[in-house]
CSV table of C-alpha atoms and ligand atoms in Angstrom, one decimal:
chain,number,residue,atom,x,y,z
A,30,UNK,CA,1.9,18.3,8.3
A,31,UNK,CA,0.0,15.4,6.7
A,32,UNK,CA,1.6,14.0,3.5
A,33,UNK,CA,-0.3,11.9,1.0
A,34,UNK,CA,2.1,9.5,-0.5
A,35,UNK,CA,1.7,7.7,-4.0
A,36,UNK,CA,4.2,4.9,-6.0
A,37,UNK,CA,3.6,3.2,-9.2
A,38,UNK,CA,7.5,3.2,-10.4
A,39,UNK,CA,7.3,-0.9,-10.6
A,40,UNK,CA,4.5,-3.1,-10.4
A,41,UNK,CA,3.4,-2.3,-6.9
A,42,UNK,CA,0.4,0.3,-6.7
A,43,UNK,CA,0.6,2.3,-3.2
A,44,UNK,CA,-1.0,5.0,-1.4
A,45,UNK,CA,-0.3,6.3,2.3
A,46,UNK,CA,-1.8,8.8,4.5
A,47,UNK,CA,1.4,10.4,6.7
A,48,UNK,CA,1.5,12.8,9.3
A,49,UNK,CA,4.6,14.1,10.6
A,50,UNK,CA,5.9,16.6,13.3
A,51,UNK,CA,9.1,18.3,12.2
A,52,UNK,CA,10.8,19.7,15.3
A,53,UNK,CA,13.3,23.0,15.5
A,54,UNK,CA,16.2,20.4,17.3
A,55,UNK,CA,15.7,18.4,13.8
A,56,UNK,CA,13.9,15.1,14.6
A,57,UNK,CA,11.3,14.0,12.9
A,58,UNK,CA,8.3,12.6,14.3
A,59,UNK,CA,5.7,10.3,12.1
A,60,UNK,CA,2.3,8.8,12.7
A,61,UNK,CA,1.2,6.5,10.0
A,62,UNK,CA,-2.5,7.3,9.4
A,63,UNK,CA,-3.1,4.8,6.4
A,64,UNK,CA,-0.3,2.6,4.3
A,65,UNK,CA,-1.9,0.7,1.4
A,66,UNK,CA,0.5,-1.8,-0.9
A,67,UNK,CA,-1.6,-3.7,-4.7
A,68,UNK,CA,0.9,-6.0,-5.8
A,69,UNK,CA,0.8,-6.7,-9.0
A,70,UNK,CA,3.2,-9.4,-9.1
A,71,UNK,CA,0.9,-12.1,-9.5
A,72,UNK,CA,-0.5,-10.9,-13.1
A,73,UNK,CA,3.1,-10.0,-14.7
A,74,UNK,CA,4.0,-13.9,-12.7
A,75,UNK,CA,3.4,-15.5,-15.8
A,76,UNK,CA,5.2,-13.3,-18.3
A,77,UNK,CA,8.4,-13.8,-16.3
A,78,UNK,CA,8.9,-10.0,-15.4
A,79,UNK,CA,7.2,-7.0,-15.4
A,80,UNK,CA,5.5,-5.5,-18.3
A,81,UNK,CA,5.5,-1.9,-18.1
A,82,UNK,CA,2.5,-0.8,-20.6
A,83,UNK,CA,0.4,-3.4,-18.3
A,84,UNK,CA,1.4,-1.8,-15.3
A,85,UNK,CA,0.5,1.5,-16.2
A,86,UNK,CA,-3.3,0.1,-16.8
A,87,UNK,CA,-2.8,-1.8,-13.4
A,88,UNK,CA,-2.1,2.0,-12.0
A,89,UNK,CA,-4.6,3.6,-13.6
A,90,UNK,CA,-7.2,1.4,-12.6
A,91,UNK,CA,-6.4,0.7,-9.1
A,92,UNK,CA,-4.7,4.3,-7.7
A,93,UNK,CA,-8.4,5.6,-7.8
A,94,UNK,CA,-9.9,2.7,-5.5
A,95,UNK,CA,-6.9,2.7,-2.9
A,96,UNK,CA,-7.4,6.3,-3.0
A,97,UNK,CA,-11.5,5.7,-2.0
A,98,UNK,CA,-9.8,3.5,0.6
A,99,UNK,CA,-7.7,6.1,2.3
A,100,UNK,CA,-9.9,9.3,1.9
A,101,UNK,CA,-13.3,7.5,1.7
A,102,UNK,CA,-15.4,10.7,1.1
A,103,UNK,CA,-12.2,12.8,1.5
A,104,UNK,CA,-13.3,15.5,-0.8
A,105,UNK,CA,-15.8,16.3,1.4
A,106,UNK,CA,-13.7,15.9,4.4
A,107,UNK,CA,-10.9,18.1,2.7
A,108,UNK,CA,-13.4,20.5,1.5
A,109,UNK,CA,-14.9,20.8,4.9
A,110,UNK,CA,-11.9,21.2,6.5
A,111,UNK,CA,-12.2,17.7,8.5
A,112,UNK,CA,-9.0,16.8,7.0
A,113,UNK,CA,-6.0,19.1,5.8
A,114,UNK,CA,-3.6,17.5,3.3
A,115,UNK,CA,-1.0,19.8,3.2
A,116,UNK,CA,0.9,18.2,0.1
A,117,UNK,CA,1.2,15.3,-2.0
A,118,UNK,CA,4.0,13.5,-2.6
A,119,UNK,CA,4.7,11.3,-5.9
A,120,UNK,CA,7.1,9.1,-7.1
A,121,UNK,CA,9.3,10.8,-10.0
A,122,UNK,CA,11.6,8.2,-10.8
A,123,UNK,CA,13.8,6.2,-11.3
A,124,UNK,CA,11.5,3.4,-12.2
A,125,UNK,CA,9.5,2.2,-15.7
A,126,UNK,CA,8.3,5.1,-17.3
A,127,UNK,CA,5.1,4.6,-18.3
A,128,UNK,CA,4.2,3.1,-15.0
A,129,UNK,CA,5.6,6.6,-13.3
A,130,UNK,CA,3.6,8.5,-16.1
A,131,UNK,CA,0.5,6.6,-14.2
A,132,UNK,CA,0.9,8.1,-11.0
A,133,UNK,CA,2.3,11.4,-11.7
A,134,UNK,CA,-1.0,12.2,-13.7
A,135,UNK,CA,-3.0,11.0,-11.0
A,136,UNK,CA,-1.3,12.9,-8.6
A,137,UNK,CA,-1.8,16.1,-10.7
A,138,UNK,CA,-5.0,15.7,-11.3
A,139,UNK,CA,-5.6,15.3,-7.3
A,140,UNK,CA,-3.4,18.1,-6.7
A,141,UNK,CA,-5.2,20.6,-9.2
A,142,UNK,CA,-8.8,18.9,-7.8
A,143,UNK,CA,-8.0,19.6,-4.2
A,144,UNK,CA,-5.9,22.2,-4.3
A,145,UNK,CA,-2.9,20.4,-2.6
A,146,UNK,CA,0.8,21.0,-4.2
A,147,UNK,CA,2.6,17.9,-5.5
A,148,UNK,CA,6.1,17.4,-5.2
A,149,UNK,CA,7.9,15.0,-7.0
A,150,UNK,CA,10.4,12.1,-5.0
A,151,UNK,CA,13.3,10.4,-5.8
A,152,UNK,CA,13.0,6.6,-5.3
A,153,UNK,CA,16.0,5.4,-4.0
A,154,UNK,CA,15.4,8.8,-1.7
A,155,UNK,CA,12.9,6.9,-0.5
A,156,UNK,CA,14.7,3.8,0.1
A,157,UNK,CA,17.3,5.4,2.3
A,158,UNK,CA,14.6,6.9,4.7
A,159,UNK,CA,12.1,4.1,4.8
A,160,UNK,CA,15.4,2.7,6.4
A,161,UNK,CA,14.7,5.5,9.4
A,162,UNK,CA,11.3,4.0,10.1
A,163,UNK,CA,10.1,2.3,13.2
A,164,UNK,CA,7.2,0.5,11.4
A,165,UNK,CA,4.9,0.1,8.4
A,166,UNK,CA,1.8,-0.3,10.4
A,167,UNK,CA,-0.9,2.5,10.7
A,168,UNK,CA,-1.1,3.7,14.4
A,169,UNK,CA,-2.6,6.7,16.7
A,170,UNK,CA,0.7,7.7,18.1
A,171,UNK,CA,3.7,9.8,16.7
A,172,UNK,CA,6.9,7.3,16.8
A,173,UNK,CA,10.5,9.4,16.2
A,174,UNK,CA,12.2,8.8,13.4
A,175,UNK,CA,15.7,7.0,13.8
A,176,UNK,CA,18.6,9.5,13.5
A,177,UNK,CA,21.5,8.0,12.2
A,178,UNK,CA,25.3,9.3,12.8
A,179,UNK,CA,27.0,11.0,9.5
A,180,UNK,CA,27.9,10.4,7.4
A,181,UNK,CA,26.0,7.1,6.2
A,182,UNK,CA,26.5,4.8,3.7
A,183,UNK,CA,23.8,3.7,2.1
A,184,UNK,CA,23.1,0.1,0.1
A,185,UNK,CA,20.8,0.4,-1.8
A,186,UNK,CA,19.6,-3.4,-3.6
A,187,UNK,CA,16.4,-3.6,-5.6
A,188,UNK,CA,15.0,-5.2,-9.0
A,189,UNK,CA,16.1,-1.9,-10.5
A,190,UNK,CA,19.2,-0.8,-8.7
A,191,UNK,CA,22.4,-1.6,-6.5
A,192,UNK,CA,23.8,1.4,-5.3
A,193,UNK,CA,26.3,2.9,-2.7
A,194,UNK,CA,25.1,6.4,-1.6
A,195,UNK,CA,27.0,8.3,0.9
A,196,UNK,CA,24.9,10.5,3.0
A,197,UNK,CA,26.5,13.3,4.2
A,198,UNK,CA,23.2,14.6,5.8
A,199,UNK,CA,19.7,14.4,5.7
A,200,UNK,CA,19.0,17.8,4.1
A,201,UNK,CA,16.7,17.3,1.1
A,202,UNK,CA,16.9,20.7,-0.2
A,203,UNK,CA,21.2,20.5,-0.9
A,204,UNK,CA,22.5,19.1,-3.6
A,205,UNK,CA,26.1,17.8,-1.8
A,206,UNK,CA,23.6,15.4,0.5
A,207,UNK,CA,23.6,12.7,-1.6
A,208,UNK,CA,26.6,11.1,-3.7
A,209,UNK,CA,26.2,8.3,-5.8
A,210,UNK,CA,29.7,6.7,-4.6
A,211,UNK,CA,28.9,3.1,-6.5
A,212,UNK,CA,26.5,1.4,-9.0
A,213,UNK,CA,26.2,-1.5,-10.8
A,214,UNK,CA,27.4,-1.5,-14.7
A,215,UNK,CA,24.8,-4.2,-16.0
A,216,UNK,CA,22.1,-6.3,-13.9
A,217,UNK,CA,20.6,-5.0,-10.6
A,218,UNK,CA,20.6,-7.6,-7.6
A,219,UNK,CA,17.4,-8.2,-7.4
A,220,UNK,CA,17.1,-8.3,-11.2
A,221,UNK,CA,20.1,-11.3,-11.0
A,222,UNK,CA,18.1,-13.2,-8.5
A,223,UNK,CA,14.9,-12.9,-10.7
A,224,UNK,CA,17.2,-14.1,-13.7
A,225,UNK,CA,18.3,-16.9,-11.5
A,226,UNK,CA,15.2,-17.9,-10.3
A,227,UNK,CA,13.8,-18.4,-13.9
A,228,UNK,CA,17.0,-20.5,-14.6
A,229,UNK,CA,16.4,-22.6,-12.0
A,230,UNK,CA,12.1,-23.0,-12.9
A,231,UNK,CA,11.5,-20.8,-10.1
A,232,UNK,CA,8.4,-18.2,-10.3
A,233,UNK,CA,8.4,-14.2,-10.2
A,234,UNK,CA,9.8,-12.4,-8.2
A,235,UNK,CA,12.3,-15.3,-7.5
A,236,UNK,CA,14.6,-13.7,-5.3
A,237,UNK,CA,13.0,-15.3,-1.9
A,238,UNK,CA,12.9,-18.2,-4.2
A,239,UNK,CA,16.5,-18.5,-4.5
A,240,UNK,CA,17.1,-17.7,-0.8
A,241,UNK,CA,14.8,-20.8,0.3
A,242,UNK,CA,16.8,-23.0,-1.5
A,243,UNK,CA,20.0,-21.4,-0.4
A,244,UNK,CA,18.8,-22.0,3.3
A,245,UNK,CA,17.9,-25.2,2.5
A,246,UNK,CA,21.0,-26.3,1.4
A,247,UNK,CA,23.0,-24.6,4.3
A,248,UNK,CA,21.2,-26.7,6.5
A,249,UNK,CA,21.6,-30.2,4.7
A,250,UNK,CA,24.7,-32.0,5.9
A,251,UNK,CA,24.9,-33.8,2.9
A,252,UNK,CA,24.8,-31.0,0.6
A,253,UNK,CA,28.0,-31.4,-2.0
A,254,UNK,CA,29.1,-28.2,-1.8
A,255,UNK,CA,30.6,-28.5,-5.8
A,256,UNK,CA,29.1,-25.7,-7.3
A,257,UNK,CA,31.5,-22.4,-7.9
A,258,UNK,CA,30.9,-19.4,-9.2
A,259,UNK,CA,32.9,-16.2,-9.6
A,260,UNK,CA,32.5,-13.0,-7.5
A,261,UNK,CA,32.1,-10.2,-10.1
A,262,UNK,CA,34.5,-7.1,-9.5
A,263,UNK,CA,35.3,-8.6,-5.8
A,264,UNK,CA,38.9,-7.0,-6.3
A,265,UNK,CA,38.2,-3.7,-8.7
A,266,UNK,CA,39.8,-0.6,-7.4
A,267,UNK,CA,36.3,1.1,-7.9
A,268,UNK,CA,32.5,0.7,-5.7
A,269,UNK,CA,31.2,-0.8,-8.3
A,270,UNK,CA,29.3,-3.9,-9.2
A,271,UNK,CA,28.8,-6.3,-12.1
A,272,UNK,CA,26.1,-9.2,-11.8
A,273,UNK,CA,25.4,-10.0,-15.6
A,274,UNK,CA,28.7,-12.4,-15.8
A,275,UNK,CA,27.3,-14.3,-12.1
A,276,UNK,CA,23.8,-14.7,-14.1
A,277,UNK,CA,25.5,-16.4,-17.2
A,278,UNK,CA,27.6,-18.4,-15.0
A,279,UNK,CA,24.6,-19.8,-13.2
A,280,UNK,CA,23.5,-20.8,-16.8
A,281,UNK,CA,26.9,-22.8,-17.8
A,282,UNK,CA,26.4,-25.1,-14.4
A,283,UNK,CA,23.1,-25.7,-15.6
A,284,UNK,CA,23.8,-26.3,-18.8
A,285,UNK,CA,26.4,-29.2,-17.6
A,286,UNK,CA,23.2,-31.1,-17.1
A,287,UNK,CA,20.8,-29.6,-19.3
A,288,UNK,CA,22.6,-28.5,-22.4
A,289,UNK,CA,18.9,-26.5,-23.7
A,290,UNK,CA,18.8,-24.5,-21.1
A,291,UNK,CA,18.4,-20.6,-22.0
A,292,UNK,CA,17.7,-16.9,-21.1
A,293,UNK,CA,15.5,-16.5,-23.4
A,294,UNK,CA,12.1,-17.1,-22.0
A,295,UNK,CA,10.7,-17.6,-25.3
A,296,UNK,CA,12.8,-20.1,-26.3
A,297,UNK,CA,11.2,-22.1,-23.1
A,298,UNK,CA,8.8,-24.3,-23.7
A,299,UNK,CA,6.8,-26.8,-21.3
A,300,UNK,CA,9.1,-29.1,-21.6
A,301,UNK,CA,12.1,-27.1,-21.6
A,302,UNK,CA,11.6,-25.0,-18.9
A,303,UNK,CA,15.5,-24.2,-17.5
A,304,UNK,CA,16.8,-26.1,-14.7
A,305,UNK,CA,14.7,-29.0,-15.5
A,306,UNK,CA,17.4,-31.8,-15.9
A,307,UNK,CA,18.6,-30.9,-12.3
A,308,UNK,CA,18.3,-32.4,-9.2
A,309,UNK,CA,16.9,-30.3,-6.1
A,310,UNK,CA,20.0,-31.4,-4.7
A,311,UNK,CA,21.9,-29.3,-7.7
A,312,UNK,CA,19.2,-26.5,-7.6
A,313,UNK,CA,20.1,-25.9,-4.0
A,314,UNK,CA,23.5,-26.0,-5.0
A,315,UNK,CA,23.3,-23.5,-7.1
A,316,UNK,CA,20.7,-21.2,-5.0
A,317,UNK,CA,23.2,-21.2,-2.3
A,318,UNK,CA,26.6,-20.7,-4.0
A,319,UNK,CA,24.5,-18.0,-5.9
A,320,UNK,CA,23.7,-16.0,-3.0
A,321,UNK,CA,26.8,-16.7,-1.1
A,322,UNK,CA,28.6,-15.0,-4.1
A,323,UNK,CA,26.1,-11.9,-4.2
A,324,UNK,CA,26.9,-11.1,-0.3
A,325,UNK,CA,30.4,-11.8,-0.5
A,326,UNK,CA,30.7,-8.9,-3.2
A,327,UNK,CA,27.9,-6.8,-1.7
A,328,UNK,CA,29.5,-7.1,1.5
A,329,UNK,CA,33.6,-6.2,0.0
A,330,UNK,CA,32.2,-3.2,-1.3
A,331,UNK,CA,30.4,-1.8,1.1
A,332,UNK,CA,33.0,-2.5,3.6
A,333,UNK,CA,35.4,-0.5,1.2
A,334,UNK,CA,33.3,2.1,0.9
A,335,UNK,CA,33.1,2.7,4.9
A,336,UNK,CA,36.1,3.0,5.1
A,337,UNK,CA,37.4,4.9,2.4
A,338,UNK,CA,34.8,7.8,3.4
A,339,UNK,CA,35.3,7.1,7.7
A,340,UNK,CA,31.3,6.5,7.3
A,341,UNK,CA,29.3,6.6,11.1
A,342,UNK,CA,26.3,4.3,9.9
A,343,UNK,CA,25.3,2.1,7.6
A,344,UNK,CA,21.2,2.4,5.6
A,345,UNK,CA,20.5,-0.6,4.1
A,346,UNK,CA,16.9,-0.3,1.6
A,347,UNK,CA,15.5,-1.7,-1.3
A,348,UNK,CA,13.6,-4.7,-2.2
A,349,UNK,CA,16.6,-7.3,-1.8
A,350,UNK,CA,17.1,-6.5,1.9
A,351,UNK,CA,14.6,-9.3,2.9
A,352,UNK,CA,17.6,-11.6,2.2
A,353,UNK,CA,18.3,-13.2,5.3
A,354,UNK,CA,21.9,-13.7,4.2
A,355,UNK,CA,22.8,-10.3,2.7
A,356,UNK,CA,21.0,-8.9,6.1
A,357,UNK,CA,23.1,-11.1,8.5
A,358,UNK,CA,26.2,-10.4,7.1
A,359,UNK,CA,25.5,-6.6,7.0
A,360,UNK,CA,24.8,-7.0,11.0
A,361,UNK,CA,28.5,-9.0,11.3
A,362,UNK,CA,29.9,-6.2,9.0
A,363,UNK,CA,28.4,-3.0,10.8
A,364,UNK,CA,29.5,-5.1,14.1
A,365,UNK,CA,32.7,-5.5,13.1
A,366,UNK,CA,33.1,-1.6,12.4
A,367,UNK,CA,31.6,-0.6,15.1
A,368,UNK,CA,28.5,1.3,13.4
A,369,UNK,CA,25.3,1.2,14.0
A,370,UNK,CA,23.1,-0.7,10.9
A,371,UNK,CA,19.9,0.7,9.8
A,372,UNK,CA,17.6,-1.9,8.5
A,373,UNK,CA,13.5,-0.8,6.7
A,374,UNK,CA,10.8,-2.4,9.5
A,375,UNK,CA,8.5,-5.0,7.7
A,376,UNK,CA,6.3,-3.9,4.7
A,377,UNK,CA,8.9,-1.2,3.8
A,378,UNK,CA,12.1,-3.1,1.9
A,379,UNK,CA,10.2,-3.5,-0.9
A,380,UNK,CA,8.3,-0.3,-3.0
A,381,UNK,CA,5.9,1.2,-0.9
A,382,UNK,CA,4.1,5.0,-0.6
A,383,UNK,CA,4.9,5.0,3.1
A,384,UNK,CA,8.5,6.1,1.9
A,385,UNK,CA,7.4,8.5,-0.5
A,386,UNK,CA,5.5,10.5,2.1
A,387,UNK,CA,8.1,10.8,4.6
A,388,UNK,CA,10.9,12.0,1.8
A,389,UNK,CA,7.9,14.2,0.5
A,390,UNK,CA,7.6,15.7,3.9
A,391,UNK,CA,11.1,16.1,4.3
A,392,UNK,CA,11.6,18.1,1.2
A,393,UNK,CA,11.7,21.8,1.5
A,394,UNK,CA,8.9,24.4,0.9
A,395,UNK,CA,9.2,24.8,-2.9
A,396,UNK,CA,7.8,27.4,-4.5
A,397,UNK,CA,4.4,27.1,-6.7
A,398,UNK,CA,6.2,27.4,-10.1
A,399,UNK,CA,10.2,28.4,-10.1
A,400,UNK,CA,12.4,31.5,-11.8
A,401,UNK,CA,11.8,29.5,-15.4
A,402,UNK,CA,7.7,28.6,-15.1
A,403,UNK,CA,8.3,24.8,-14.4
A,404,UNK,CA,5.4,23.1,-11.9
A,405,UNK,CA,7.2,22.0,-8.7
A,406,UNK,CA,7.2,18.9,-9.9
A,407,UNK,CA,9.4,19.4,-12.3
A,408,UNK,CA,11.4,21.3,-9.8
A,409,UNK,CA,11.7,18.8,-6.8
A,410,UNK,CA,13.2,16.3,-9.6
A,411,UNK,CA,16.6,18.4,-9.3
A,412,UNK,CA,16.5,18.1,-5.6
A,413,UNK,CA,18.1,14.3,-5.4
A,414,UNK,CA,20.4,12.1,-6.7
B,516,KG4,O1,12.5,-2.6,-4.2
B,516,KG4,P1,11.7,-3.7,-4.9
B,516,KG4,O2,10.4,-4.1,-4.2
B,516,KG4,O3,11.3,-3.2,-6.3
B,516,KG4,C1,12.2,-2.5,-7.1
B,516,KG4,O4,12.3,-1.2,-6.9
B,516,KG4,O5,12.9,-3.1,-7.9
B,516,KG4,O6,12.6,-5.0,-5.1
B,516,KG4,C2,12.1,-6.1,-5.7
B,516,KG4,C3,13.3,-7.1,-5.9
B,516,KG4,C4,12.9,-8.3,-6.7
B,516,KG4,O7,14.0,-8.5,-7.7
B,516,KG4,C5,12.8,-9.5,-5.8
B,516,KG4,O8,13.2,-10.7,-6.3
B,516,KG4,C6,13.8,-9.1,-4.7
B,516,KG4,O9,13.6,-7.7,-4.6
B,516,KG4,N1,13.7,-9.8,-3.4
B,516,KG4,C7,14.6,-10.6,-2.9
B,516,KG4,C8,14.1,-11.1,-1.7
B,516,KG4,N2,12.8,-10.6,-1.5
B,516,KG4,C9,12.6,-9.8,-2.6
B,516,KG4,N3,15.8,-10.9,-3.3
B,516,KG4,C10,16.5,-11.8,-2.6
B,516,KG4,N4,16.1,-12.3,-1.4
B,516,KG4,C11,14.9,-12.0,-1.0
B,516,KG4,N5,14.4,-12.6,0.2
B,517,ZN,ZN1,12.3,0.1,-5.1
C-alpha cells in the first residue's frame, strides 16, 4: 500500500511518499519512497514563537510545491496507473488550528482530484510510531518496523505536549489502545525550554539552545553550581506535570541580576532584551540547572508510570527527545528496568509527514462516509486518543 503523508499542525510544512507491506503475522514492513520537511522556524524566529495565521499562508503556499517535488507529474503518473496511491493520510490535530485547516483542505482537495480517500491522523499517534522507525531517509528496500513488547509507555515531549500514553497495543481501529495516563496542567516541555530560551536572549526554537549551554556548563570544572530551581509535581500522587512555576522560577534568578527582565516579549526592547545583565557563566548556570530539573521530573514520572501499569517498553517521541540529557537518562532508566527503549531515528523527533503515513497506513479500512453521512475524515478523528 502506498500512503501519501501530509503535516502542517506547527510551523513545519511536510509531505512523504510511504509504502508499506502489512503482513498476516502482524509486522509491518516500510520503504520510504520520498520524506520532505519546510521549516518554517526561521520566519516566525523573530516574533519569538509561532504565529499561527502566518503559518497557515506558509502551508498554503508551500504544500503545493513539495507536492510537485514528490509526484512531479504525478497526475499523470496516477492517472496512468504508473503510480497507485492507495490513500492519503493528514494530520487532524492536535496542533494550531488554522495551520491544520491548511492541510486538511489541501488534502481534500487532492483526495477529491485523484480520487484517493483521506483519513485523518492523530499527532501524538504519530509520535508514538515514528518511535518504531528504522530511519527517515528515502531508500529502495522495505526495512521492518520495530515491534515493541506490551504494553508500552509512551513519553510523549513536544512544543505542544508532555504526555504519558500507555499502549496497550498497536491496534488503531480500538478505542482501549491508547490511554492518556498523564499530561501536563500548564506549559508543554518544549514550550518551557522555548520560554527559557527567550529569558536567557536565546533564539527560536531555543530548546537545543538551552541544552548547549547546559552541556557547556557540565563540562566546565569551574562552573559554580549555585543556581536551584524546584522540580514541579516531583512528589504528586498523580502522572502529571507542571512546568509554568519552573519557567517563572528561571525568571526570579534572572531577575537577581537584571531586575527588568520579563515574559513579555513586548515589553523587550533592544536594550532590554532578558538575561542581558548575566554572565555566560550565570546563563550556563541556569541552562543546566534548568534541564537537570526537567529530566529529573520527566524521568520520576515515567518511572512511576512503568511501574504502576508492569509496562514491557518504553516509546519515547516528540520534538524534545533530541535532548541529549532527557535521552540518556531515559537509556539509564529503561536499563535499570530492564525494558527495552524505543527512541525516533534522525529527522523524525521533531513534526514530520513520515509519521503521518505510517499511522495513516496503520489505520483500518474505513468506510467512504459512516452510519451518520460524516467524510472519513471526520470519522478517523474518533479513532485516537
Ligand atoms: O515535536 P516538535 O517538532 O513540534 C511540536 O509538535 O511542538 O517539537 C518542537 C519543540 C520545540 O519546543 C523545541 O525547542 C524543542 O522541541 N526541542 C528541544 C531540543 N530540540 C528541539 N528541546 C530541548 N532540547 C533539544 N535538543
Ligand atoms: Zn509534534
Amino acid at each position: 500500500m502506498i500512503t501519501l503523508g501530509i503535516e502542517t499542525s506547527c510551523d513545519e510544512t511536510a509531505i512523504c511518499l510511504l509504502e508499506t507491506k502489512l503482513h498476516d503475522d502482524g509486522s509491518t514492513e516500510c520503504r520510504i519512497i520520498e520524506n520532505l520537511i519546510h521549516s518554517q522556524a526561521d520566519l516566525h524566529a523573530k516574533y519569538g514563537g509561532v504565529f499561527p495565521m502566518m503559518a497557515k499562508r506558509e502551508h498554503q503556499k508551500n504544500l503545493p510545491i513539495l507536492a510537485e517535488k514528490i509526484l512531479g507529474t504525478g497526475e499523470e503518473k496516477i492517472k496512468s496507473g504508473a503510480l497507485k496511491i492507495d490513500r492519503i493520510a493528514v494530520t487532524q490535530g492536535p496542533g494550531l488550528e488554522p495551520a491544520l485547516w491548511a492541510g486538511i483542505d489541501y488534502a481534500k482537495k487532492l483526495g477529491e482530484e485523484l480520487k484517493i480517500p483521506v483519513v485523518g491522523v492523530n499527532h501524538m499517534l504519530g509520535h508514538v510510531l515514528g518511535s518504531l522507525l528504522n530511519s527517515s531517509a528515502p531508500d529502495n528496500s522495505f526495512a521492518k518496523l520495530k515491534t515493541p513488547a506490551l504494553p508500552a509507555l509512551a513519553l510523549l515531549i513536544s512544543g505542544g505536549h508532555t504526555e504519558l500514553v500507555l499502549v496497550n497495543n498497536l491496534n488503531l481501529g480500538e478505542k482501549s489502545s491508547f490511554e492518556v495516563v498523564g499530561r501536563t496542567k500548564d506549559d508543554a516541555v518544549g514550550e518551557a525550554f522555548d520560554k527559557v530560551a527567550r529569558l536567557l536572549g536565546l533564539p527560536y526554537p531555543g530548546g537545543q539552545h538551552v541544552s548547549e549551554l547546559a552541556e557547556q556548563a557540565r563540562k566546565d570544572p569551574s562552573s559554580p553550581n549555585s543556581v536551584r530551581l524546584p522540580r514541579p509535581m516531583l512528589h504528586s500522587p498523580d502522572l502529571d506535570f507542571s512546568f509554568s512555576g519552573l519557567k517563572t522560577a528561571v525568571l526570579y534568578e534572572i531577575r537577581k541580576t537584571d531586575e527588568n527582565a520579563t515574559m513579555k516579549p513586548e515589553k523587550n526592547s533592544a536594550d532590554n532584551v532578558p538575561g542581558h545583565g548575566l554572565s555566560e557563566i550565570m546563563k550556563k548556570e541556569i541552562a543546566r540547572e534548568f534541564e537537570d530539573a526537567v529530566t529529573e521530573v520527566l524521568v520520576k514520572k515515567t518511572s512511576k508510570a512503568i511501574e504502576k501499569y508492569g509496562v514491557q517498553s518504553l516509546i519515547a517521541g516528540g520534538g524534545v527527545i533530541a535532548n541529549k540529557n532527557i535521552r540518556g537518562a531515559l537509556e539509564k532508566l529503561a536499563h535499570e528496568n530492564s525494558i527495552s527503549l524505543f527512541l525516533p531515528p534522525e529527522g523524525v523527533s521533531g513534526d514530520n509527514a513520515l509519521m503521518i503515513a505510517l499511522a495513516g497506513a496503520l489505520l483500518p479500512e474505513l468506510p467512504e462516509k459512516n452510519a451518520s453521512g460524516e467524510s472519513p475524515i471526520k470519522a478517523a478523528g474518533n479513532l485516537s486518543f
